[in-house]
Short mmCIF file of C-alpha atoms in Angstrom, two decimals:
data_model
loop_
_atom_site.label_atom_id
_atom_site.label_comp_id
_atom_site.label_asym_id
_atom_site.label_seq_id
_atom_site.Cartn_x
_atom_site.Cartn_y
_atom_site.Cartn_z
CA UNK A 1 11.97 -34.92 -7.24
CA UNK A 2 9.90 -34.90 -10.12
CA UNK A 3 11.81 -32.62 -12.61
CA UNK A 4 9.87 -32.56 -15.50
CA UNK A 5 6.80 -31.48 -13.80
CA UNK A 6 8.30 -29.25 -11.50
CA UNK A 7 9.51 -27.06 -14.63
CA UNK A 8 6.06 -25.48 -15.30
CA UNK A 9 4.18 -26.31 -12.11
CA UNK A 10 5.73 -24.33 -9.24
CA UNK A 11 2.97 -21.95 -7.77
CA UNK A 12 4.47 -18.53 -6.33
CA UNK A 13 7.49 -18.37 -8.90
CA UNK A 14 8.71 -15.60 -10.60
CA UNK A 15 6.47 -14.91 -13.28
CA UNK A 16 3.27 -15.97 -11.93
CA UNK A 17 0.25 -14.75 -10.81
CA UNK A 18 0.77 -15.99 -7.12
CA UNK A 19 3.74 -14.59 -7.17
CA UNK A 20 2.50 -11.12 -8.11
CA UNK A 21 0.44 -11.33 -4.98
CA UNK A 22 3.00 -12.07 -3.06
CA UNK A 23 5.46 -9.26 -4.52
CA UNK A 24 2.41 -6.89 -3.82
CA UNK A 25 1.75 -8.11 -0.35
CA UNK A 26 5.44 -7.24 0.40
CA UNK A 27 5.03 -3.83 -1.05
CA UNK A 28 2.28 -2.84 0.68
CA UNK A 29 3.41 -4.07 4.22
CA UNK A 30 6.10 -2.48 3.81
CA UNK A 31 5.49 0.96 2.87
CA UNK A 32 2.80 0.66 5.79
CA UNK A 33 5.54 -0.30 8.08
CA UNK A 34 7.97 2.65 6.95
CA UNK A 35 4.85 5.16 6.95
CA UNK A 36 4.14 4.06 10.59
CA UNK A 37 7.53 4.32 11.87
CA UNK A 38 8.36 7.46 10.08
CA UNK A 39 5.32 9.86 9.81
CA UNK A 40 4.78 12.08 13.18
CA UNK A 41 6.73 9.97 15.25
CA UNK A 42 10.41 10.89 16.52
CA UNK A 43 12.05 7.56 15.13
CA UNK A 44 15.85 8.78 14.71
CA UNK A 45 17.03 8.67 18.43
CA UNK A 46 16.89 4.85 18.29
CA UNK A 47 19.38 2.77 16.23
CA UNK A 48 16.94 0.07 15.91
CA UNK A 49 13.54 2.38 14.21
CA UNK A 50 16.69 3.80 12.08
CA UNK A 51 17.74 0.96 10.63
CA UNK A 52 14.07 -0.69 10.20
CA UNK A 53 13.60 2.35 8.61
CA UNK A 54 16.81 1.95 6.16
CA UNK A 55 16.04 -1.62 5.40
CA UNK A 56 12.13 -1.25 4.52
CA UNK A 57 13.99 1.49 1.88
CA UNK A 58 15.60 -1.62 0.26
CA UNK A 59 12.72 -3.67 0.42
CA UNK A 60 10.38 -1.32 -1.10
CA UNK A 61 11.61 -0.98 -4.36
CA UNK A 62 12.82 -4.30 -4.83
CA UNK A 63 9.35 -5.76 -4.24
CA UNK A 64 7.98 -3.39 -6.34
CA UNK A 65 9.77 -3.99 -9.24
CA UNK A 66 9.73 -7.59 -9.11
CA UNK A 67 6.24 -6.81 -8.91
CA UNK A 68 5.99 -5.35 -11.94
CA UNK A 69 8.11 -7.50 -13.49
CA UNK A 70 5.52 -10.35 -12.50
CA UNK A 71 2.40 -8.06 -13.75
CA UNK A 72 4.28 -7.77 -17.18
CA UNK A 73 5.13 -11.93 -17.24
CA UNK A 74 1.42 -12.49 -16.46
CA UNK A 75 0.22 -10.33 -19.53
CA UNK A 76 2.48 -11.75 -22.36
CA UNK A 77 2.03 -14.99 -20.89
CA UNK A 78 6.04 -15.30 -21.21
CA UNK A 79 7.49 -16.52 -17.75
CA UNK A 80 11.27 -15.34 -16.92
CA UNK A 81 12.95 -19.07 -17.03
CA UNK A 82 16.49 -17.31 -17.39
CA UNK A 83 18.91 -19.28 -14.15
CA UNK A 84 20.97 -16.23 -13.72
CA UNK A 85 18.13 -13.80 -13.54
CA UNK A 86 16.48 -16.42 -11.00
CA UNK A 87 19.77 -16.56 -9.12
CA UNK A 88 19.87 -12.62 -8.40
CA UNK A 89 16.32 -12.86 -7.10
CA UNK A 90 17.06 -15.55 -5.32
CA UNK A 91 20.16 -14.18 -3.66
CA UNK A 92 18.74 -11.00 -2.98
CA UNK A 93 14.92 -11.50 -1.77
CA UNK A 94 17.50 -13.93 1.06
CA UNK A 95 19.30 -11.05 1.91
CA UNK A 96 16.59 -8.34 1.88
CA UNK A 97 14.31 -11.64 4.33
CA UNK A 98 17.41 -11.66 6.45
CA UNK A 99 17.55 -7.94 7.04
CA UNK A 100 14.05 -7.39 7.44
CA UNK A 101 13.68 -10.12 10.38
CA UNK A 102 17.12 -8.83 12.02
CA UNK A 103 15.22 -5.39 11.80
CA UNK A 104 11.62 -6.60 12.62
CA UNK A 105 13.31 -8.24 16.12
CA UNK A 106 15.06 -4.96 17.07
CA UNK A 107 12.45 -2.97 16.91
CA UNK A 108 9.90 -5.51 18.86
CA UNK A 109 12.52 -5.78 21.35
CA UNK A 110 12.90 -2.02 21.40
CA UNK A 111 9.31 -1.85 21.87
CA UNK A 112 8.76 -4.25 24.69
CA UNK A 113 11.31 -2.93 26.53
CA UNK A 114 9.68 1.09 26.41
CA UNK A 115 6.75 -0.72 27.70
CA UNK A 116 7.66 -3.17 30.25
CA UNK A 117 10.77 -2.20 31.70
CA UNK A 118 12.02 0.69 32.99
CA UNK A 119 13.11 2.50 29.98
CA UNK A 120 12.57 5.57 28.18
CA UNK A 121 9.30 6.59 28.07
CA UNK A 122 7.11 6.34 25.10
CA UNK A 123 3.30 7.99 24.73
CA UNK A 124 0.81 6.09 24.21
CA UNK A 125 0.21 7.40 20.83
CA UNK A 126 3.46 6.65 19.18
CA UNK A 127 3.98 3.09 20.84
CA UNK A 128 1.12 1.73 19.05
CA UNK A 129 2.64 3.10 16.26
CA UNK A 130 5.69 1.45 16.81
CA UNK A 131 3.84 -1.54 17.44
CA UNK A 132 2.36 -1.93 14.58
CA UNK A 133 5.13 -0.96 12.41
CA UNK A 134 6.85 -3.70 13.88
CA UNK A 135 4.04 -6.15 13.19
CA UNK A 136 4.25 -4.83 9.38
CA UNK A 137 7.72 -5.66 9.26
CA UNK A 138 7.15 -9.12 10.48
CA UNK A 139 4.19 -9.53 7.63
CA UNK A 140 6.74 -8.63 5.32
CA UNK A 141 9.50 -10.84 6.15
CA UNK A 142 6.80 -13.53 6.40
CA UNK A 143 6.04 -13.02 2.46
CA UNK A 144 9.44 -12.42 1.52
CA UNK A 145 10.84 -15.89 3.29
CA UNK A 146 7.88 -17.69 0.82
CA UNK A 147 8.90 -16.20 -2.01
CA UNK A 148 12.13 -16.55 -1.93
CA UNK A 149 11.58 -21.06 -0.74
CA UNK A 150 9.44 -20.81 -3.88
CA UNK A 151 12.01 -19.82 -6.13
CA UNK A 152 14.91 -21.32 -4.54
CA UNK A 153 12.62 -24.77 -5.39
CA UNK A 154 12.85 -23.81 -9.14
CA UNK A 155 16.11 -22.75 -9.01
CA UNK A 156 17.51 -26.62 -9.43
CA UNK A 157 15.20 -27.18 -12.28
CA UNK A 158 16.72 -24.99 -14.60
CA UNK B 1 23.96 -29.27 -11.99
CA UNK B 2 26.62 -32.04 -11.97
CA UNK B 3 24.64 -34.65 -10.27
CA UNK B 4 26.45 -37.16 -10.13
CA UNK B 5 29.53 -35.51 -9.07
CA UNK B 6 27.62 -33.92 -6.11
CA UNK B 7 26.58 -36.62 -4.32
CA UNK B 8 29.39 -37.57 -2.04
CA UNK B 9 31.56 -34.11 -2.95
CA UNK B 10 29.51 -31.39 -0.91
CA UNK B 11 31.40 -30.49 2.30
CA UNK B 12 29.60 -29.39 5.09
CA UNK B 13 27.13 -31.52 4.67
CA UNK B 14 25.95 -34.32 7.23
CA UNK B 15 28.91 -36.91 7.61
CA UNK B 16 31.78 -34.97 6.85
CA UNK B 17 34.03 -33.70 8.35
CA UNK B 18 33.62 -30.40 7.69
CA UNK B 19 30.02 -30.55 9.25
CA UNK B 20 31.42 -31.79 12.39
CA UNK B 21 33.83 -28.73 12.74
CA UNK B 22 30.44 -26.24 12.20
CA UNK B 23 28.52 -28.55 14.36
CA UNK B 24 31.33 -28.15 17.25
CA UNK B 25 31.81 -24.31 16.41
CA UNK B 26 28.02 -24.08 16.78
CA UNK B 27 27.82 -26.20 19.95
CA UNK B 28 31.08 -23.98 21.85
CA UNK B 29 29.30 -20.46 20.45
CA UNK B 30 25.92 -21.06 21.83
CA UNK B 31 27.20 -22.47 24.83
CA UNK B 32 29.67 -19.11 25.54
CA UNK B 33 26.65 -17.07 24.75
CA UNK B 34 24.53 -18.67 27.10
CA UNK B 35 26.98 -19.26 29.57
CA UNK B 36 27.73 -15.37 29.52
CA UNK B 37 23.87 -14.14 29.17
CA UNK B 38 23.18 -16.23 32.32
CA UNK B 39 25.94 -16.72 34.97
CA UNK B 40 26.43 -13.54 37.48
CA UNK B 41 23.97 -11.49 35.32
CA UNK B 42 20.54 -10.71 36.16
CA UNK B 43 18.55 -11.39 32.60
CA UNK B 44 15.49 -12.27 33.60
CA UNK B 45 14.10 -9.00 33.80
CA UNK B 46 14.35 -8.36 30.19
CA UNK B 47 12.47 -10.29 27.53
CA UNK B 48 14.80 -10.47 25.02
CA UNK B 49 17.58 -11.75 27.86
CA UNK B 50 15.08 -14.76 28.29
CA UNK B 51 14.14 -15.25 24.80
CA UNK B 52 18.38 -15.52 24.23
CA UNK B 53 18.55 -18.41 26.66
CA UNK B 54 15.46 -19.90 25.70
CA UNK B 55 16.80 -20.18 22.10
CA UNK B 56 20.23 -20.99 23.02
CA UNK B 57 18.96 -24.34 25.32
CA UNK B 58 17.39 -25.61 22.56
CA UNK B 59 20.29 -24.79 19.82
CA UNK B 60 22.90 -26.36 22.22
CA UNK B 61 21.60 -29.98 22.23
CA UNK B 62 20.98 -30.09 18.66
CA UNK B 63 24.15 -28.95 17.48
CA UNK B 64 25.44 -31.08 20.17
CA UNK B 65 23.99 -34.34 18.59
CA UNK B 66 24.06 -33.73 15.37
CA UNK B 67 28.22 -32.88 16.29
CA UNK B 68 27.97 -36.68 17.56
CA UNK B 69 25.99 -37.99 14.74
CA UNK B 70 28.98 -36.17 12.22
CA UNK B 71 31.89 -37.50 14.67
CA UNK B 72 30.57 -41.20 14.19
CA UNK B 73 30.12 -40.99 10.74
CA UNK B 74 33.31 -39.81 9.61
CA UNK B 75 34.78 -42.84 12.08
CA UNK B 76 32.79 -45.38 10.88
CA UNK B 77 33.28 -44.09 7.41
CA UNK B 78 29.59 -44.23 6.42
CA UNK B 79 27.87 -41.30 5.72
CA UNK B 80 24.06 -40.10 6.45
CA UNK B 81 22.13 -40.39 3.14
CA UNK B 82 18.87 -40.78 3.80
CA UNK B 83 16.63 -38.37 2.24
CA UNK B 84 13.80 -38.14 5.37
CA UNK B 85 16.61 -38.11 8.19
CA UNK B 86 18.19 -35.01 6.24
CA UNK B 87 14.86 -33.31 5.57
CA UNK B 88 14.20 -33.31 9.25
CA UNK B 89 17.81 -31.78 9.93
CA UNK B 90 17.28 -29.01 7.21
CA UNK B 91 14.31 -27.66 8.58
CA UNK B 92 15.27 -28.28 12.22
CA UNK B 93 18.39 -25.79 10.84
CA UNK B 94 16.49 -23.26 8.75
CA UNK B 95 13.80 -23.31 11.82
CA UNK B 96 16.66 -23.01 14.34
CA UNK B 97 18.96 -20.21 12.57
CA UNK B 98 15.58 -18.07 12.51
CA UNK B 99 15.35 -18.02 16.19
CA UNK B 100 18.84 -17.39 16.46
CA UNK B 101 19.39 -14.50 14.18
CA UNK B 102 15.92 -13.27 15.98
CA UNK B 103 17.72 -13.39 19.64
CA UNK B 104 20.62 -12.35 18.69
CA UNK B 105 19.27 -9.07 17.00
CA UNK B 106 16.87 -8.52 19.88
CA UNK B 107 19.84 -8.75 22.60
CA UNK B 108 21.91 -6.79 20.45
CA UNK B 109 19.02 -3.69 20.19
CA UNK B 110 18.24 -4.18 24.15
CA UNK B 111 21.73 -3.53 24.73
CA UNK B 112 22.27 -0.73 22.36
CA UNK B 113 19.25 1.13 24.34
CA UNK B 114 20.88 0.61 27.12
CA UNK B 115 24.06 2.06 26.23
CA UNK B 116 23.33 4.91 24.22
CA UNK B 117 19.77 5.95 24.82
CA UNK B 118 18.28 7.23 28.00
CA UNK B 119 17.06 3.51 28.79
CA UNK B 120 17.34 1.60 31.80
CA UNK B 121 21.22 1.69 33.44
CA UNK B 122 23.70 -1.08 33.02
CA UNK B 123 26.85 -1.29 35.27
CA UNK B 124 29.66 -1.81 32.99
CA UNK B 125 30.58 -5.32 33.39
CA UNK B 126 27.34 -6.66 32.61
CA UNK B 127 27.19 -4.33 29.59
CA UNK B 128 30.37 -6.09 28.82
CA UNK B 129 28.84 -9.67 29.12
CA UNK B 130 25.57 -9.08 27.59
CA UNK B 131 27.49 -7.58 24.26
CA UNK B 132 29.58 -10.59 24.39
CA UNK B 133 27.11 -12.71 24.52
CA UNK B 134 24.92 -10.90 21.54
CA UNK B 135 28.43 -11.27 19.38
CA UNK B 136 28.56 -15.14 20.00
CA UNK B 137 24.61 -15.66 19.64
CA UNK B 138 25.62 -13.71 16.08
CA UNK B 139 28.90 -16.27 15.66
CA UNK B 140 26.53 -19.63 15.99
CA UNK B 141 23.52 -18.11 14.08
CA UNK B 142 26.33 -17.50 11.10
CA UNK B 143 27.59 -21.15 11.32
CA UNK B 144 24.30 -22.49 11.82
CA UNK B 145 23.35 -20.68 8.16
CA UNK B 146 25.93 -22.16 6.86
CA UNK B 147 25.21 -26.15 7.96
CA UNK B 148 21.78 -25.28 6.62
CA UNK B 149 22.68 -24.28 3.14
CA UNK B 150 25.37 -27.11 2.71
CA UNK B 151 22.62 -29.72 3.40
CA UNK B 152 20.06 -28.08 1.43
CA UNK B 153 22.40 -28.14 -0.97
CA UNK B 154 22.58 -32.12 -1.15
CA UNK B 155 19.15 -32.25 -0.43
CA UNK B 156 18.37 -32.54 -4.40
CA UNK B 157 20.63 -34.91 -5.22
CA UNK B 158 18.99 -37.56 -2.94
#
């Protein structure tokens, strides 16, 4: 699989520019999705808003500090090529794109059914909110899911 | 990483057997899950429901074949190792434990409105069947990550 080049070469690693972007998209969706859901709107009488709300409190800070992390590899122009660091980011941006899909789905579902169906009723005002701190969430998994296949395809270089 | 140890060593992996017990365990979970999401109970008035069997129609053929595929190549003694064939089966198994752990969190948050919340009522044995049914969409989505990880595993080393 081409080792040798693949050393260097992989776009959206850890330590890269690309991946800075991608560290800061995930940041950024996801404090938007944890402002939505939390700010003005009565999110703690459903399990599912409580616990999208607990997981984007994990993801937060981890994306930001591998974000800075990136920023700082960028300047020196000094990648992290360390495999046990690499591992633990590996290991946990799965976990954190596991929780944050299992969260993302609850609180669609949660969401469709205070629309369609005859469930509790939601005004208009805070199910858009919901709605699109639900679509947040899904950016966010969406960025954290290609991080983490970009690093997992360095991962058997080193 | 010990290549050339790893090449006929990684169990769990297409053509063991050890692949054709997750296979199985994947083919008898999403089956029980669908079997209880859809027989007696009225699910189609729920998206989630729908989006459960949807999911678990197509997971139930695929783990079904690839259960045969495993079965014949332990028999014959000759196992799958060709590097396109098990490309196509990890994706088709990252692709297919997404949708899983999706429908399974989606019918697990439906049902938890139902229960607790003031949402929509649920007579108590098809409470029963639709929490069984979230708890064995959970069981094959847990196998199914597993099947995908031991392949991707020996994807490398091809």
């Amino acid at each position: 699989m081409q080792k040798g080049l693949a050393m260097d070469e992989v776009p959206g690693s850890v330590g890269t520019s690309a991946s800075f972007s991608l560290r800061l998209g995930q940041a950024i969706f996801s404090s938007a999705s944890l402002l939505f859901m939390s700010l003005g709107v009565e999110f703690y009488s459903y399990t599912a808003f409580c616990y999208l709300v607990t997981v984007m409190g994990l993801v937060i800070p981890w994306s930001f500090t591998l974000a800075l992390v990136d920023g700082y590899s960028v300047l020196v122009k000094c990648p992290l090529r360390q495999p046990g660091i690499l591992l633990i980011i590996v290991v946990g941006d799965w976990v954190l794109s596991i929780l944050t899909l299992a969260a993302a789905c609850s609180t669609t579902s949660v969401v469709d059914i205070m629309l369609h169906a005859n469930g509790p009723y939601c005004p208009p005002k805070f199910c858009s909110r919901y709605k699109i701190s639900a679509a947040m969430a899904f950016m966010s998994w969406f960025l954290s899911l290609a991080s983490s296949f970009f690093n997992l395809w360095l991962l058997p270089s080193l």
